[in-house]
Short mmCIF file of C-alpha atoms in Angstrom, two decimals:
data_model
loop_
_atom_site.label_atom_id
_atom_site.label_comp_id
_atom_site.label_asym_id
_atom_site.label_seq_id
_atom_site.Cartn_x
_atom_site.Cartn_y
_atom_site.Cartn_z
CA MET M 1 0.00 0.00 0.00
CA ILE M 2 2.71 2.48 1.07
CA GLU M 3 6.45 2.12 0.66
CA ALA M 4 8.95 4.79 1.65
CA LYS M 5 12.70 4.47 1.07
CA ASN M 6 15.00 7.15 2.47
CA VAL M 7 12.29 9.78 2.05
CA SER M 8 13.04 13.31 3.16
CA LEU M 9 10.95 16.43 2.88
CA VAL M 10 12.56 19.84 3.06
CA TYR M 11 10.40 22.93 2.53
CA GLU M 12 11.53 25.84 0.37
CA ASN M 13 12.41 27.90 3.44
CA GLY M 14 14.85 25.18 4.49
CA THR M 15 12.72 23.61 7.22
CA VAL M 16 13.32 19.87 7.38
CA ALA M 17 9.91 18.23 7.89
CA LEU M 18 10.94 14.57 7.48
CA ARG M 19 14.34 12.88 7.49
CA ASP M 20 15.27 9.62 5.87
CA VAL M 21 11.95 7.87 6.36
CA ASN M 22 11.86 4.12 5.67
CA LEU M 23 8.46 2.50 5.96
CA HIS M 24 6.31 -0.27 4.58
CA ILE M 25 2.54 -0.34 5.16
CA GLU M 26 0.36 -3.21 3.96
CA PRO M 27 -3.33 -3.08 2.91
CA GLY M 28 -5.61 -3.39 5.94
CA GLU M 29 -2.98 -2.14 8.36
CA ILE M 30 -3.86 0.36 11.06
CA VAL M 31 -1.22 3.00 11.64
CA TYR M 32 -1.12 5.48 14.51
CA ILE M 33 1.20 8.43 14.13
CA THR M 34 1.96 10.50 17.21
CA GLY M 35 4.27 13.35 17.95
CA PRO M 36 4.21 16.91 19.18
CA SER M 37 2.87 19.79 17.10
CA GLY M 38 5.20 20.63 14.21
CA SER M 39 6.96 17.27 14.43
CA GLY M 40 6.11 16.34 10.81
CA LYS M 41 2.88 14.32 11.18
CA THR M 42 0.82 16.46 8.79
CA SER M 43 3.77 16.75 6.40
CA PHE M 44 3.89 12.97 6.17
CA LEU M 45 0.15 12.85 5.35
CA LYS M 46 0.64 15.59 2.73
CA LEU M 47 3.24 13.38 1.05
CA LEU M 48 0.77 10.49 0.97
CA MET M 49 -1.90 12.66 -0.67
CA GLY M 50 0.40 14.25 -3.22
CA ILE M 51 0.08 17.72 -1.71
CA GLU M 52 3.86 17.74 -1.21
CA TYR M 53 6.52 15.74 -3.04
CA PRO M 54 9.53 14.04 -1.42
CA THR M 55 12.69 16.12 -1.68
CA THR M 56 14.78 12.94 -1.76
CA GLY M 57 14.11 9.22 -1.62
CA ARG M 58 11.33 7.14 -3.15
CA LEU M 59 7.74 7.07 -1.94
CA LYS M 60 5.14 4.73 -3.44
CA VAL M 61 1.46 5.04 -2.53
CA MET M 62 -0.92 2.49 -4.04
CA LYS M 63 1.74 1.64 -6.64
CA GLN M 64 2.16 5.28 -7.67
CA THR M 65 5.66 6.75 -7.39
CA MET M 66 4.87 10.10 -5.83
CA SER M 67 7.85 12.02 -7.22
CA LYS M 68 6.83 11.15 -10.79
CA ILE M 69 3.06 11.24 -10.46
CA ASN M 70 1.06 13.39 -12.89
CA ALA M 71 -2.10 15.40 -12.20
CA SER M 72 -4.53 12.78 -13.48
CA ASN M 73 -2.91 10.00 -11.44
CA ILE M 74 -2.96 12.23 -8.35
CA ARG M 75 -6.71 12.63 -8.86
CA ARG M 76 -7.15 8.89 -9.22
CA LEU M 77 -5.02 8.28 -6.13
CA ARG M 78 -7.01 10.79 -4.09
CA GLN M 79 -10.26 9.19 -5.21
CA ASN M 80 -9.10 6.06 -3.39
CA ILE M 81 -8.29 7.94 -0.21
CA GLY M 82 -10.78 8.96 2.46
CA PRO M 83 -9.22 12.04 4.02
CA VAL M 84 -10.26 13.55 7.33
CA PHE M 85 -8.68 16.97 7.49
CA GLN M 86 -7.66 18.65 10.70
CA GLU M 87 -9.77 21.71 9.78
CA PHE M 88 -12.56 19.46 8.37
CA LYS M 89 -12.84 21.33 5.02
CA LEU M 90 -16.61 21.02 4.94
CA ILE M 91 -18.55 23.07 2.39
CA ARG M 92 -20.49 25.82 4.12
CA GLY M 93 -24.10 26.47 3.19
CA ARG M 94 -24.67 22.75 2.51
CA THR M 95 -26.22 20.09 4.71
CA ALA M 96 -24.32 17.28 6.38
CA LEU M 97 -25.75 14.84 3.82
CA GLU M 98 -24.74 17.06 0.88
CA ASN M 99 -21.22 17.33 2.25
CA VAL M 100 -20.89 13.56 2.60
CA MET M 101 -22.34 12.98 -0.87
CA LEU M 102 -20.03 15.59 -2.38
CA GLY M 103 -17.05 13.31 -1.72
CA MET M 104 -18.70 10.57 -3.78
CA ARG M 105 -20.29 12.46 -6.69
CA PHE M 106 -17.42 12.00 -9.11
CA LEU M 107 -16.69 8.39 -8.20
CA GLY M 108 -19.36 6.89 -10.45
CA PHE M 109 -21.80 5.80 -7.75
CA PRO M 110 -25.42 5.70 -8.96
CA PRO M 111 -27.44 8.41 -7.14
CA LYS M 112 -29.42 5.91 -5.02
CA LYS M 113 -26.31 4.08 -3.87
CA MET M 114 -24.57 7.37 -3.14
CA HIS M 115 -27.47 8.50 -0.97
CA GLU M 116 -27.62 5.13 0.80
CA TYR M 117 -23.86 5.10 1.58
CA ALA M 118 -23.94 8.71 2.76
CA VAL M 119 -26.87 8.12 5.13
CA GLU M 120 -25.21 4.93 6.40
CA ALA M 121 -21.94 6.79 7.05
CA LEU M 122 -23.73 9.55 8.93
CA LYS M 123 -25.50 6.89 11.01
CA ASN M 124 -22.14 5.26 11.76
CA VAL M 125 -20.83 8.50 13.21
CA GLY M 126 -24.04 9.04 15.18
CA LEU M 127 -25.40 11.92 13.14
CA GLU M 128 -28.54 10.41 11.64
CA HIS M 129 -30.58 13.18 13.31
CA LYS M 130 -28.44 15.89 11.69
CA ILE M 131 -28.62 14.67 8.11
CA SER M 132 -30.50 17.75 6.90
CA SER M 133 -28.72 20.27 9.12
CA LEU M 134 -26.50 22.87 7.52
CA VAL M 135 -22.90 22.24 8.54
CA ASP M 136 -22.71 25.93 9.48
CA ASN M 137 -25.05 25.13 12.40
CA LEU M 138 -23.17 22.06 13.67
CA SER M 139 -20.91 22.01 16.70
CA TRP M 140 -17.17 21.44 16.40
CA GLY M 141 -17.50 17.76 17.29
CA GLU M 142 -20.42 17.23 14.93
CA SER M 143 -18.53 18.87 12.07
CA GLN M 144 -15.63 16.55 12.76
CA ARG M 145 -17.94 13.55 12.54
CA VAL M 146 -19.39 14.78 9.23
CA ALA M 147 -15.81 14.99 7.92
CA ILE M 148 -15.24 11.39 9.02
CA ALA M 149 -18.53 10.29 7.45
CA ARG M 150 -17.43 11.93 4.17
CA ALA M 151 -14.18 9.97 4.29
CA ILE M 152 -15.70 6.56 5.03
CA ALA M 153 -18.80 6.83 2.82
CA ARG M 154 -16.76 6.70 -0.39
CA ARG M 155 -15.39 3.22 0.49
CA PRO M 156 -11.70 4.16 0.15
CA SER M 157 -8.71 1.82 0.14
CA LEU M 158 -6.88 4.18 2.46
CA ILE M 159 -8.27 6.39 5.21
CA ILE M 160 -6.02 9.24 6.28
CA ALA M 161 -7.23 11.04 9.37
CA ASP M 162 -5.31 14.05 10.62
CA GLU M 163 -6.16 14.58 14.30
CA PRO M 164 -9.67 13.16 13.83
CA THR M 165 -10.53 13.33 17.52
CA GLY M 166 -9.39 16.91 17.94
CA ASN M 167 -11.01 18.41 21.01
CA LEU M 168 -13.65 15.71 21.47
CA ASP M 169 -14.27 14.44 24.98
CA ILE M 170 -12.62 11.13 25.82
CA ASP M 171 -15.73 8.95 25.21
CA ASN M 172 -16.50 10.47 21.81
CA ALA M 173 -12.84 10.44 20.86
CA MET M 174 -12.61 6.72 21.71
CA ASN M 175 -15.76 6.02 19.69
CA ILE M 176 -14.33 7.81 16.66
CA MET M 177 -11.04 5.93 16.99
CA ASP M 178 -12.86 2.59 17.24
CA LEU M 179 -14.99 3.48 14.23
CA LEU M 180 -11.96 4.34 12.10
CA VAL M 181 -10.11 1.22 13.25
CA SER M 182 -13.14 -0.93 12.37
CA PHE M 183 -12.53 -0.21 8.68
CA ARG M 184 -9.43 -2.38 8.65
CA ASP M 185 -11.87 -5.31 8.67
CA GLN M 186 -12.77 -4.29 5.10
CA ASN M 187 -9.06 -4.43 4.20
CA THR M 188 -8.91 -0.64 4.31
CA THR M 189 -5.63 0.82 5.50
CA VAL M 190 -6.20 3.42 8.20
CA ILE M 191 -3.62 6.04 9.12
CA ILE M 192 -4.44 8.25 12.08
CA THR M 193 -2.33 11.06 13.46
CA THR M 194 -2.97 12.28 16.95
CA HIS M 195 -1.18 14.22 19.62
CA ALA M 196 -3.41 12.54 22.25
CA THR M 197 -1.25 9.53 23.08
CA HIS M 198 -3.70 8.32 25.76
CA LEU M 199 -6.15 7.42 22.94
CA ILE M 200 -3.78 4.77 21.57
CA GLU M 201 -1.98 3.61 24.64
CA GLY M 202 -4.24 0.65 25.31
CA ARG M 203 -4.42 -0.54 21.70
CA GLU M 204 -2.87 -3.91 21.09
CA GLU M 205 -2.75 -4.06 17.33
CA GLY M 206 -1.28 -1.71 14.77
CA THR M 207 1.80 0.12 13.68
CA PHE M 208 2.75 2.87 16.07
CA ILE M 209 4.88 5.62 14.58
CA ARG M 210 6.40 8.33 16.65
CA ILE M 211 7.62 11.36 14.74
CA ASP M 212 9.94 13.77 16.45
CA ASN M 213 11.71 16.54 14.63
CA GLY M 214 11.19 14.73 11.31
CA ASN M 215 12.64 11.43 12.56
CA LEU M 216 10.43 8.33 12.71
CA SER M 217 10.51 5.50 15.22
CA ILE M 218 8.25 2.58 14.40
CA GLU M 219 6.82 -0.09 16.66
CA ARG M 220 4.54 -2.88 15.45
CA LYS M 221 2.07 -4.76 17.65
CA GLY M 222 -0.34 -7.63 17.02
CA GLU M 223 -0.48 -10.76 14.89
CA ALA M 224 -2.25 -9.34 11.91
CA LEU M 225 0.68 -7.16 11.06
CA VAL M 226 3.54 -7.89 8.77
CA MET L 1 -20.38 11.67 -18.96
CA LYS L 2 -22.27 9.33 -16.63
CA SER L 3 -21.06 11.41 -13.70
CA ILE L 4 -22.41 14.60 -15.34
CA VAL L 5 -25.84 13.01 -15.92
CA TYR L 6 -25.98 11.61 -12.38
CA ASN L 7 -25.04 14.97 -10.94
CA MET L 8 -27.04 17.35 -13.15
CA GLY L 9 -29.29 18.25 -10.22
CA TYR L 10 -26.23 18.97 -8.08
CA PHE L 11 -24.61 21.10 -10.81
CA LEU L 12 -27.77 23.18 -11.28
CA LYS L 13 -28.06 23.65 -7.52
CA GLU L 14 -24.40 24.65 -7.31
CA ALA L 15 -24.84 27.12 -10.19
CA LYS L 16 -27.80 28.62 -8.29
CA THR L 17 -25.70 28.83 -5.12
CA LEU L 18 -22.88 30.53 -7.04
CA PHE L 19 -25.42 32.98 -8.44
CA LYS L 20 -26.78 33.74 -4.96
CA ILE L 21 -23.35 34.14 -3.35
CA ASP L 22 -22.63 37.19 -5.54
CA LEU L 23 -26.22 38.20 -6.16
CA THR L 24 -25.78 41.95 -6.79
CA SER L 25 -22.89 41.55 -9.24
CA ASN L 26 -24.72 38.78 -11.03
CA ILE L 27 -27.93 40.80 -11.40
CA LEU L 28 -25.97 43.81 -12.66
CA SER L 29 -24.08 41.56 -15.07
CA ILE L 30 -27.33 40.14 -16.42
CA LEU L 31 -28.71 43.65 -16.95
CA SER L 32 -25.57 44.86 -18.69
CA ILE L 33 -25.43 41.73 -20.85
CA GLY L 34 -29.14 42.22 -21.61
CA LEU L 35 -28.52 45.80 -22.76
CA ILE L 36 -25.48 44.78 -24.79
CA PHE L 37 -27.52 42.11 -26.56
CA PHE L 38 -30.40 44.52 -27.04
CA ILE L 39 -28.08 46.87 -28.93
CA LEU L 40 -26.85 43.92 -30.98
CA ALA L 41 -30.41 42.81 -31.73
CA LEU L 42 -31.38 46.35 -32.77
CA VAL L 43 -28.47 46.67 -35.17
CA ILE L 44 -29.11 43.22 -36.64
CA SER L 45 -32.82 44.08 -37.04
CA GLY L 46 -31.93 47.35 -38.81
CA TRP L 47 -29.52 45.47 -41.04
CA ASP L 48 -32.17 42.88 -41.86
CA ILE L 49 -34.88 45.44 -42.57
CA MET L 50 -32.65 47.59 -44.80
CA SER L 51 -31.40 44.57 -46.73
CA PHE L 52 -35.01 43.50 -47.25
CA ILE L 53 -36.00 46.95 -48.52
CA VAL L 54 -33.06 47.10 -50.94
CA GLU L 55 -33.73 43.57 -52.18
CA THR L 56 -37.40 44.35 -52.72
CA VAL L 57 -36.65 47.58 -54.55
CA GLU L 58 -33.99 45.86 -56.67
CA ARG L 59 -36.30 42.94 -57.45
CA GLU L 60 -38.98 45.29 -58.60
CA ALA L 61 -36.57 47.53 -60.46
CA GLU L 62 -38.40 49.45 -63.03
CA ILE L 63 -38.38 52.85 -64.59
CA ASN L 64 -41.25 55.04 -65.62
CA VAL L 65 -41.03 56.61 -69.07
CA TYR L 66 -43.22 59.67 -69.65
CA TYR L 67 -43.84 60.49 -73.29
CA LYS L 68 -44.78 63.70 -75.02
CA GLU L 69 -48.43 64.72 -74.90
CA GLY L 70 -50.58 64.33 -77.99
CA LEU L 71 -48.85 61.26 -79.44
CA SER L 72 -51.03 59.16 -81.70
CA ASP L 73 -51.65 55.46 -81.00
CA THR L 74 -49.28 54.54 -83.85
CA GLU L 75 -46.54 56.73 -82.38
CA ILE L 76 -47.10 55.21 -78.95
CA SER L 77 -46.89 51.69 -80.39
CA LYS L 78 -43.65 52.62 -82.18
CA LEU L 79 -42.28 54.06 -78.92
CA LEU L 80 -43.09 50.79 -77.11
CA GLU L 81 -41.28 48.82 -79.80
CA ASP L 82 -38.25 51.13 -79.61
CA ILE L 83 -38.08 50.69 -75.85
CA ARG L 84 -38.44 46.88 -76.07
CA SER L 85 -35.53 46.75 -78.52
CA VAL L 86 -33.09 48.16 -75.93
CA GLU L 87 -30.92 45.39 -74.43
CA GLY L 88 -31.63 44.66 -70.72
CA VAL L 89 -35.26 45.77 -70.93
CA GLY L 90 -37.91 43.27 -69.75
CA ASP L 91 -41.65 43.86 -69.66
CA VAL L 92 -42.92 47.09 -71.13
CA LYS L 93 -46.49 48.23 -70.60
CA ILE L 94 -48.59 51.35 -70.68
CA VAL L 95 -50.14 52.59 -67.46
CA ASP L 96 -52.95 54.95 -68.34
CA GLU L 97 -54.26 57.86 -66.24
CA GLU L 98 -56.98 55.73 -64.66
CA GLU L 99 -54.57 52.98 -63.50
CA SER L 100 -52.13 55.58 -62.19
CA TYR L 101 -54.93 57.04 -60.11
CA LEU L 102 -55.98 53.62 -58.75
CA ARG L 103 -52.41 52.69 -57.86
CA MET L 104 -51.93 55.88 -55.88
CA LYS L 105 -55.24 55.25 -54.16
CA ASP L 106 -53.98 51.81 -53.11
CA ILE L 107 -50.71 53.23 -51.83
CA LEU L 108 -52.41 55.96 -49.80
CA GLY L 109 -54.88 53.50 -48.26
CA ASP L 110 -56.86 55.26 -45.52
CA GLU L 111 -55.47 58.61 -46.65
CA ALA L 112 -56.75 58.15 -50.23
CA HIS L 113 -59.53 60.65 -49.64
CA ILE L 114 -57.05 63.45 -50.32
CA LEU L 115 -57.28 62.48 -54.01
CA GLU L 116 -60.88 63.62 -53.94
CA LEU L 117 -59.61 67.16 -53.57
CA PHE L 118 -58.66 67.10 -57.25
CA GLU L 119 -61.44 67.94 -59.67
CA GLU L 120 -59.67 66.04 -62.47
CA ASN L 121 -57.35 63.07 -62.48
CA PRO L 122 -53.93 64.69 -61.89
CA PHE L 123 -51.93 61.70 -63.15
CA SER L 124 -50.41 61.31 -66.59
CA PRO L 125 -50.11 58.05 -68.50
CA PHE L 126 -46.65 56.53 -68.65
CA ILE L 127 -44.79 53.46 -69.78
CA GLU L 128 -43.65 51.05 -67.09
CA VAL L 129 -40.35 49.44 -68.06
CA GLN L 130 -38.81 46.55 -66.13
CA ILE L 131 -35.06 46.54 -66.38
CA ASN L 132 -32.01 44.62 -65.22
CA ILE L 133 -30.80 46.81 -62.35
CA ALA L 134 -27.15 45.94 -63.01
CA GLU L 135 -27.37 47.47 -66.48
CA SER L 136 -29.47 50.49 -65.50
CA ASP L 137 -26.83 53.09 -66.50
CA VAL L 138 -26.46 51.73 -70.05
CA ILE L 139 -30.23 51.24 -70.48
CA LEU L 140 -30.96 54.79 -69.32
CA SER L 141 -28.43 56.34 -71.70
CA LYS L 142 -29.89 54.34 -74.63
CA LEU L 143 -33.47 55.27 -73.72
CA LYS L 144 -32.58 58.94 -73.65
CA GLN L 145 -31.82 58.67 -77.38
CA VAL L 146 -35.28 57.22 -78.19
CA GLU L 147 -37.63 59.65 -79.92
CA ASN L 148 -40.75 61.11 -78.22
CA ILE L 149 -39.59 60.44 -74.66
CA GLU L 150 -40.07 63.51 -72.48
CA TYR L 151 -38.85 62.37 -69.11
CA ILE L 152 -37.58 59.16 -67.45
CA ARG L 153 -38.10 58.61 -63.75
CA ASP L 154 -35.78 56.02 -62.30
CA ASN L 155 -35.14 55.03 -58.67
CA LYS L 156 -31.41 54.58 -59.12
CA ARG L 157 -30.55 57.44 -56.80
CA VAL L 158 -32.86 56.02 -54.16
CA LEU L 159 -31.30 52.58 -54.60
CA ASP L 160 -27.80 54.00 -54.41
CA ARG L 161 -28.68 55.83 -51.22
CA LEU L 162 -30.29 52.73 -49.71
CA ASN L 163 -27.22 50.68 -50.63
CA ASP L 164 -25.03 53.30 -48.96
CA ILE L 165 -27.17 53.06 -45.82
CA VAL L 166 -26.99 49.25 -45.86
CA SER L 167 -23.20 49.43 -46.19
CA VAL L 168 -23.00 51.74 -43.18
CA ILE L 169 -25.34 49.53 -41.16
CA GLU L 170 -23.31 46.47 -42.19
CA PHE L 171 -20.11 48.15 -41.03
CA VAL L 172 -21.68 49.29 -37.76
CA GLY L 173 -23.24 45.82 -37.39
CA ILE L 174 -19.89 44.09 -37.70
CA LEU L 175 -18.36 46.50 -35.19
CA VAL L 176 -21.27 45.93 -32.79
CA VAL L 177 -21.04 42.13 -33.17
CA VAL L 178 -17.31 42.24 -32.38
CA ALA L 179 -17.85 44.68 -29.49
CA VAL L 180 -20.71 42.61 -28.06
CA GLY L 181 -18.65 39.44 -28.38
CA ILE L 182 -15.61 40.88 -26.62
CA SER L 183 -17.54 42.69 -23.87
CA THR L 184 -19.75 39.67 -23.15
CA LEU L 185 -16.74 37.39 -22.95
CA MET L 186 -15.01 39.84 -20.61
CA VAL L 187 -18.04 40.30 -18.34
CA VAL L 188 -18.73 36.56 -18.12
CA SER L 189 -15.13 35.47 -17.64
CA HIS L 190 -14.67 38.15 -14.97
CA ILE L 191 -17.79 37.00 -13.11
CA ILE L 192 -16.63 33.38 -13.31
CA ARG L 193 -13.16 34.27 -12.05
CA GLN L 194 -14.75 36.18 -9.19
CA GLY L 195 -16.90 33.13 -8.41
CA ILE L 196 -13.84 30.89 -8.46
CA TYR L 197 -12.03 33.24 -6.11
CA ASN L 198 -15.00 33.37 -3.74
CA ASN L 199 -15.19 29.57 -3.75
CA ARG L 200 -11.48 28.82 -3.65
CA ASP L 201 -11.73 26.85 -0.41
CA GLN L 202 -14.46 24.62 -1.80
CA ILE L 203 -12.50 24.10 -5.03
CA ASN L 204 -9.41 23.23 -3.04
CA THR L 205 -11.36 20.69 -0.98
CA LEU L 206 -12.79 19.10 -4.11
CA LYS L 207 -9.27 18.78 -5.51
CA LEU L 208 -8.07 17.13 -2.34
CA LEU L 209 -10.96 14.69 -2.63
CA GLY L 210 -9.81 13.86 -6.17
CA ALA L 211 -12.57 15.63 -8.11
CA PRO L 212 -11.81 15.83 -11.84
CA GLN L 213 -11.37 19.36 -13.23
CA PRO L 214 -14.52 19.19 -15.43
CA PHE L 215 -16.57 18.28 -12.34
CA ILE L 216 -15.24 21.37 -10.55
CA ASP L 217 -15.67 23.63 -13.59
CA PHE L 218 -19.13 22.55 -14.68
CA PRO L 219 -21.22 24.61 -12.19
CA PHE L 220 -19.23 27.72 -13.17
CA ILE L 221 -19.85 27.03 -16.87
CA LEU L 222 -23.56 26.62 -16.13
CA GLU L 223 -23.55 29.88 -14.19
CA GLY L 224 -22.01 31.76 -17.15
CA PHE L 225 -24.39 30.05 -19.57
CA PHE L 226 -27.46 31.10 -17.57
CA LEU L 227 -26.15 34.64 -16.99
CA THR L 228 -25.87 35.34 -20.70
CA LEU L 229 -28.97 33.36 -21.61
CA ILE L 230 -31.09 35.42 -19.20
CA GLY L 231 -29.40 38.56 -20.59
CA GLY L 232 -30.28 37.39 -24.11
CA LEU L 233 -33.85 36.71 -23.00
CA ILE L 234 -34.19 40.24 -21.61
CA ALA L 235 -32.83 41.64 -24.90
CA SER L 236 -35.30 39.47 -26.84
CA ILE L 237 -38.28 40.71 -24.80
CA LEU L 238 -37.21 44.34 -25.26
CA LEU L 239 -36.74 43.77 -28.98
CA PHE L 240 -40.14 42.07 -29.29
CA VAL L 241 -41.88 45.04 -27.64
CA LEU L 242 -39.89 47.62 -29.62
CA LEU L 243 -40.31 45.97 -33.04
CA ASN L 244 -44.04 45.46 -32.56
CA TYR L 245 -44.41 49.10 -31.56
CA GLY L 246 -42.06 50.32 -34.32
CA TYR L 247 -43.82 48.31 -37.03
CA GLY L 248 -47.16 49.78 -35.98
CA GLN L 249 -45.73 53.29 -36.16
CA VAL L 250 -44.01 52.79 -39.55
CA GLU L 251 -47.10 51.20 -41.10
CA LEU L 252 -49.14 54.21 -39.99
CA ALA L 253 -46.68 56.88 -41.05
CA ILE L 254 -45.16 55.45 -44.25
CA PRO L 255 -47.37 52.54 -45.34
CA PHE L 256 -45.70 52.09 -48.75
CA ILE L 257 -42.30 51.15 -47.27
CA PRO L 258 -41.81 47.40 -47.88
CA LEU L 259 -40.99 45.74 -44.55
CA PRO L 260 -40.20 42.08 -43.86
CA ALA L 261 -42.95 40.21 -41.98
CA ALA L 262 -42.69 41.20 -38.31
CA ASP L 263 -43.23 37.65 -37.00
CA SER L 264 -40.46 36.04 -39.02
CA LEU L 265 -38.09 38.96 -38.38
CA ILE L 266 -38.65 38.77 -34.60
CA ARG L 267 -38.37 34.96 -34.64
CA SER L 268 -35.06 35.00 -36.49
CA ILE L 269 -33.53 37.83 -34.42
CA VAL L 270 -34.67 36.28 -31.12
CA THR L 271 -33.23 32.90 -32.16
CA PHE L 272 -29.97 34.57 -33.17
CA THR L 273 -29.80 36.54 -29.89
CA LEU L 274 -30.49 33.51 -27.69
CA VAL L 275 -28.10 31.19 -29.54
CA THR L 276 -25.36 33.85 -29.58
CA SER L 277 -25.85 34.61 -25.89
CA ALA L 278 -25.71 30.91 -24.98
CA ILE L 279 -22.56 30.33 -27.05
CA LEU L 280 -20.83 33.45 -25.72
CA GLY L 281 -21.82 32.44 -22.18
CA ILE L 282 -20.19 29.04 -22.55
CA ILE L 283 -17.05 30.46 -24.18
CA GLY L 284 -16.80 33.21 -21.54
CA SER L 285 -17.15 30.67 -18.75
CA LEU L 286 -14.54 28.41 -20.31
CA LEU L 287 -12.17 31.39 -20.49
CA GLY L 288 -12.98 32.15 -16.85
CA VAL L 289 -12.28 28.63 -15.63
CA ALA L 290 -9.20 28.32 -17.84
CA LYS L 291 -7.77 31.46 -16.29
CA GLN L 292 -8.01 30.04 -12.78
CA GLY L 293 -4.63 28.52 -13.64
CA GLU L 294 -2.75 25.69 -12.12
CA GLY L 295 -2.74 27.21 -8.65
CA PHE L 296 -5.83 25.27 -7.70
CA ARG L 297 -4.95 22.16 -9.64
CA GLY L 298 -3.43 18.94 -8.53
#
């Protein structure tokens, strides 16, 4: 699914975001990335989505070499990713359902199926009662759950969630984590970044990546992993 | 293609949202586009009407030959033969005083009662000569040499003047078409660029979700299409009202002027205006979305 060999990312202003990253992630794997703010977590996700390109090294995401990828392949790659952005990136003036469906409209789903998947995803995140609410009127936590519903409704091969639990209370945060992790059962790779280490401390399966100052340390737990 | 069909409702809704986001600018744009197209429709109508008049006059090109008074029947017959023998001359026939009177009565219509003011028929007989308009100069010079002709009335000067007017209208028409084209494209592409700027966050999100460029562009293209189409519709309504009113006025004031049928003229100009507005709207929108550049792409 993801293969990184000696990948580094240095921004134009000289800031080193990632150093010499070597990593191999299989389909269906669950990956937790932790680290303090500014450690390089979001930069790593940007590399996976083709928002940034590696400065050196070779990064392959879903068989696409990211340094050589063209615009149309980036689009295709992103269509297979369910992203949950830190700042949600919901479309204002539209309902929760419209926002979730928006992520699926160009993926070739028939309208009925699209509606069914979107409603199901909103139910999964506990927002069935807010389907017709404008996202402008939703609370911070509800908006976050709409963003998650948008990511999961499109049945992606890879879910990338950047701080998906944000400022949620511990119970809701745990529920969201469990929901995201449950997608590995469908052979979906799930990558979650979080600064809240207590949310992953008790978890017994997965790849645990700690990023500090652009350097990665990786620990793998559980039988299902490579 | 399938994705466009599936999402047509979404695209229309998005176009409506885009329209509402910048409501004042969009309404002003529609009004200015409407006025621009109204000017275009007026010029094209004038062009059409003048061309029709010139064509009609040319088709019915004829000259009236007045002969000397007191000619005998034999002399008149000889004169007819002499005129027929000139190259480029078609039908030749005598219009007597009575027919001249009746023709004028027809032309004057409701105003024909003024002829009753004359105690005697004021019209003289003449010879109506159909000619090939292209050879009118040669025919006229030959006719002037024919015996017993007193005076020839031709409409060449009128035709020349009409042709001059048509040429001017044609020139102005081409300028107006070019001006309308450029200004419409500029207005529409500017509005679209403004819409893209206002919606840059949404566009960015769609790109991060992997939306293809045509999917992102389509609502903006629809917005531009509807802006100009509504502008064209406003111009068409104004033209319809003005032409109906104008025709009524012209038919009252100068009933003998040959005008094209109002219905077919309005139908053709309205069709032209709507099709042109739709095409310019799409091209303007495409220019607008093309100019958003690569900054938002990928």
